[in-house]
One Martini backbone bead per residue (centre of mass of N, CA, C, O) as a GRO file, in nm:
protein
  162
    1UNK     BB    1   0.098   0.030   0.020
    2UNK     BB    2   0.053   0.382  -0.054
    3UNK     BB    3   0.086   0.660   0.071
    4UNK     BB    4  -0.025   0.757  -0.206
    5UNK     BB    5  -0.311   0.862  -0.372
    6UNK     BB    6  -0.309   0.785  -0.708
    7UNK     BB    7  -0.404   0.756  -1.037
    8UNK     BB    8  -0.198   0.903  -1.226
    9UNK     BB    9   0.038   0.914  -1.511
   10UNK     BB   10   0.053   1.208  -1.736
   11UNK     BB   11   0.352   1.323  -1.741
   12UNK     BB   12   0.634   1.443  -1.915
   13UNK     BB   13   0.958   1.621  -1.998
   14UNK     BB   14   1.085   1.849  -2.277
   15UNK     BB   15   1.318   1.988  -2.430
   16UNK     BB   16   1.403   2.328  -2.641
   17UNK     BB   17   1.517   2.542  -2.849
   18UNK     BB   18   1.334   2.545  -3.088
   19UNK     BB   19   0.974   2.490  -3.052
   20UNK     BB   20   0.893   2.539  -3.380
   21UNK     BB   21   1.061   2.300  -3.504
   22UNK     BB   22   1.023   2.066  -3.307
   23UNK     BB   23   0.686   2.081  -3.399
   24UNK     BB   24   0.728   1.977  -3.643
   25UNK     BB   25   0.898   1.738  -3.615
   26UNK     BB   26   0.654   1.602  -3.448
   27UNK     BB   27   0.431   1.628  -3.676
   28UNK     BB   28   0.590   1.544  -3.940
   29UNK     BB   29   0.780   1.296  -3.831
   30UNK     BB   30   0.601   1.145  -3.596
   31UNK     BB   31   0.312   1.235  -3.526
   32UNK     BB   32   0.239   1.390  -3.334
   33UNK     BB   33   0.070   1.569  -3.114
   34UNK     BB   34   0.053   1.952  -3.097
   35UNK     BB   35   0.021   2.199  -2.833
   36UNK     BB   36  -0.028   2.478  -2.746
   37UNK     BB   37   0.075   2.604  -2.388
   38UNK     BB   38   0.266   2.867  -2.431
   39UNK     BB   39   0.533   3.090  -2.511
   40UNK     BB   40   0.719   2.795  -2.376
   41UNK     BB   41   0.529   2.580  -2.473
   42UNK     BB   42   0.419   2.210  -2.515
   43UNK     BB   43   0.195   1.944  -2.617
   44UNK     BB   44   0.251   1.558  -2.653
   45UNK     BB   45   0.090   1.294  -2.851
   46UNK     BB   46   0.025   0.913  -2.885
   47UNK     BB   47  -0.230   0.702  -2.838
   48UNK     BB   48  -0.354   0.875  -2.560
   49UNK     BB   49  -0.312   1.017  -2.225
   50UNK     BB   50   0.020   1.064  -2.232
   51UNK     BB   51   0.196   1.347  -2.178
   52UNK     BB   52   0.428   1.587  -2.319
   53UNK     BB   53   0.633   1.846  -2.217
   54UNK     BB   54   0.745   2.114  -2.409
   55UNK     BB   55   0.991   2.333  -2.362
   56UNK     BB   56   1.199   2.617  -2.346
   57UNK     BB   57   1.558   2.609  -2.427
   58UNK     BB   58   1.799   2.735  -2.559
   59UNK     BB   59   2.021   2.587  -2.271
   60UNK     BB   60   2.049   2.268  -2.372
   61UNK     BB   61   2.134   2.006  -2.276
   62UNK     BB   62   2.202   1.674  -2.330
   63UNK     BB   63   2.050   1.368  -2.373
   64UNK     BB   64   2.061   1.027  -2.235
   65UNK     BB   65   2.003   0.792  -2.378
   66UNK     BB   66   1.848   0.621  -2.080
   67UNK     BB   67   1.619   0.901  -2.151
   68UNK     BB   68   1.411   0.757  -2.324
   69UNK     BB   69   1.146   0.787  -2.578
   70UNK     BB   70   0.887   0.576  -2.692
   71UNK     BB   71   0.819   0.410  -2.958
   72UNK     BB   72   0.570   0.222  -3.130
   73UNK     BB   73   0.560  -0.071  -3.320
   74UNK     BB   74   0.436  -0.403  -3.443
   75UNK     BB   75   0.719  -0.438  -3.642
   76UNK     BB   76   1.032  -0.537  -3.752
   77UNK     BB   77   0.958  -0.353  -4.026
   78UNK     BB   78   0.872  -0.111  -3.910
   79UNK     BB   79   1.152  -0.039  -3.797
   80UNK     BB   80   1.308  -0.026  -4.051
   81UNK     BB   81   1.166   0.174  -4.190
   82UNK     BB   82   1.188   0.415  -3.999
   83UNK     BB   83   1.497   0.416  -4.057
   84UNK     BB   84   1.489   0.468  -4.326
   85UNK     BB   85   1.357   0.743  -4.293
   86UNK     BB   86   1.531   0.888  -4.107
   87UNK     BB   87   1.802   0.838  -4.282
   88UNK     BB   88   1.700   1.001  -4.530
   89UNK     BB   89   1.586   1.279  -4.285
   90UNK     BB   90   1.852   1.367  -4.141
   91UNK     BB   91   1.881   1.649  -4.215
   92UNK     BB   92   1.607   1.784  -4.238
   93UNK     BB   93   1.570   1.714  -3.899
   94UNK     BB   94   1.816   1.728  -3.736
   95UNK     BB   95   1.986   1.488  -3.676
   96UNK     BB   96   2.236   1.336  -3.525
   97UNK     BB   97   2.150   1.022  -3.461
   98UNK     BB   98   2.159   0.623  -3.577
   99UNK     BB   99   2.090   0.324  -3.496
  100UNK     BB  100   2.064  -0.007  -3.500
  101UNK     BB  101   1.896  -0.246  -3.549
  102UNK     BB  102   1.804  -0.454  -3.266
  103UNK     BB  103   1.840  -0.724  -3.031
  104UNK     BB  104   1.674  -0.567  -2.716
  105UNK     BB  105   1.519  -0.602  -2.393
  106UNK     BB  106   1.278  -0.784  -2.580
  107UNK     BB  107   1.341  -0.612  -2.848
  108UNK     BB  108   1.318  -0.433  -3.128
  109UNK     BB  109   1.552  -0.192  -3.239
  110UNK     BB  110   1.636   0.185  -3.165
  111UNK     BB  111   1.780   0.510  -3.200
  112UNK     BB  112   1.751   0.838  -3.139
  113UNK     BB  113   1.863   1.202  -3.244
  114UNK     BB  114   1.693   1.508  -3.209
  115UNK     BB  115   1.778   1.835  -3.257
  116UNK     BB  116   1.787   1.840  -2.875
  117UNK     BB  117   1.919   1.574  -2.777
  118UNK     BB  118   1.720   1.372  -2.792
  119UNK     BB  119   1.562   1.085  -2.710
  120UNK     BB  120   1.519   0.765  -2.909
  121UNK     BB  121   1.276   0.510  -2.943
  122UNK     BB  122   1.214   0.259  -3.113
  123UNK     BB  123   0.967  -0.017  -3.104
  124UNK     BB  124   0.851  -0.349  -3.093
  125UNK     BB  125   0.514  -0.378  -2.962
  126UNK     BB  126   0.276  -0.464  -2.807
  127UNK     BB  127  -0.047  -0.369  -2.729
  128UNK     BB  128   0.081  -0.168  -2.453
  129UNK     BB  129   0.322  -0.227  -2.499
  130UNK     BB  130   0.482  -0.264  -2.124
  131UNK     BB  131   0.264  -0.359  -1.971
  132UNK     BB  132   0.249  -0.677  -1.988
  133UNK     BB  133   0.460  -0.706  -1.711
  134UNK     BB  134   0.232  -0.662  -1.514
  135UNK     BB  135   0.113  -0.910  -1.534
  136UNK     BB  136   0.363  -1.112  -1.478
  137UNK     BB  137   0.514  -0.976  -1.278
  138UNK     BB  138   0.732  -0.700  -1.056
  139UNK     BB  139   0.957  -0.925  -1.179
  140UNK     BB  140   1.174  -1.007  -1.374
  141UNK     BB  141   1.140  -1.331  -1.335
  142UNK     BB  142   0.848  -1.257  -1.460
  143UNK     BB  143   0.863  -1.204  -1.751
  144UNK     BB  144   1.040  -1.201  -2.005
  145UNK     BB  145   0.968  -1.286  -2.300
  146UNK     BB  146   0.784  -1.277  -2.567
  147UNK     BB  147   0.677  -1.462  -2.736
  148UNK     BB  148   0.887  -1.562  -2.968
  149UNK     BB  149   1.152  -1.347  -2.869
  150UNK     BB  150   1.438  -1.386  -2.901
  151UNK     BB  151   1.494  -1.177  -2.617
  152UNK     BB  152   1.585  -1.222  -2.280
  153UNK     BB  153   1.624  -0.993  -1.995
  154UNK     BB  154   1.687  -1.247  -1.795
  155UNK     BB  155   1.994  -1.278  -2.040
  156UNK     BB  156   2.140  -1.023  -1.966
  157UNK     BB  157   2.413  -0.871  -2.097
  158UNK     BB  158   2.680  -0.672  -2.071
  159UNK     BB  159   2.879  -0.530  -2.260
  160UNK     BB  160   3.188  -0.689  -2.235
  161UNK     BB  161   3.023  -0.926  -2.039
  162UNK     BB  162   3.073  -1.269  -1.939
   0.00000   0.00000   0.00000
């Protein structure tokens, strides 16, 4: 039982150096819904109800990898092409990086960095993202990957590590 009656999880903050940039690139390259909501900040969301404040701050320094935010497609081939699409539109877009797909923590996926220094993540995941997980149960050992998936999170090695 939790100290606090909470009800929902609605959103998370990302940084912008020049919101209105930022703003076509969510909504012309990622399709993301964005509405301004003050004169230094959007609010961004896709396919549900927890959405993302984006803040404009000019000296935004880089986020890290390890803070990436999800993106979600059905199949290890939309993977693949959206990988194809950011790689086509990198310069358009003012893409930073762009990682290769891999089978890694569970899911098939890849990593771009855009245009504000912010990490994205593609990845295969069933409807419903990781929620899935939570039926499973509250600990890794309880997880596992999903039926079919090549690559298991209970047998996750750090690179360089055997």
């Amino acid at each position: 039982m939790s100290a606090l009656k909470l009800k929902f999880l609605s959103h998370g903050t990302l940084e912008s150096r020049e919101l209105e940039k930022s703003r076509q690139f969510y909504a012309d390259c990622l399709g993301l819904e964005a509405i301004r909501t003050s004169p230094r900040s959007l609010m961004i969301r896709l396919g549900g109800e927890n959405t993302i404040a984006v803040v404009e701050n000019p000296r935004k320094g880089a986020m890290g990898l390890l803070n990436h935010n999800g993106l979600d497609v059905a199949t290890r081939e939309e993977v693949d092409e959206c990988y194809r699409i950011l790689n086509d539109g990198k310069d358009k877009w003012g893409l930073k990086k762009i990682t290769k797909p891999a089978d890694q923590h569970g899911t098939y996926s890849f990593y771009f960095c855009d245009l504000d220094d912010n990490w994205w993540e593609i990845l295969a995941n069933p409807k419903g993202g990781y929620s899935w997980m939570f039926s499973q149960g509250r600990d890794l050992a309880a997880w596992g990957a999903g039926q079919g998936d090549e690559v298991n999170p209970n047998e996750y090695q750090q690179r360089g590590k055997e």
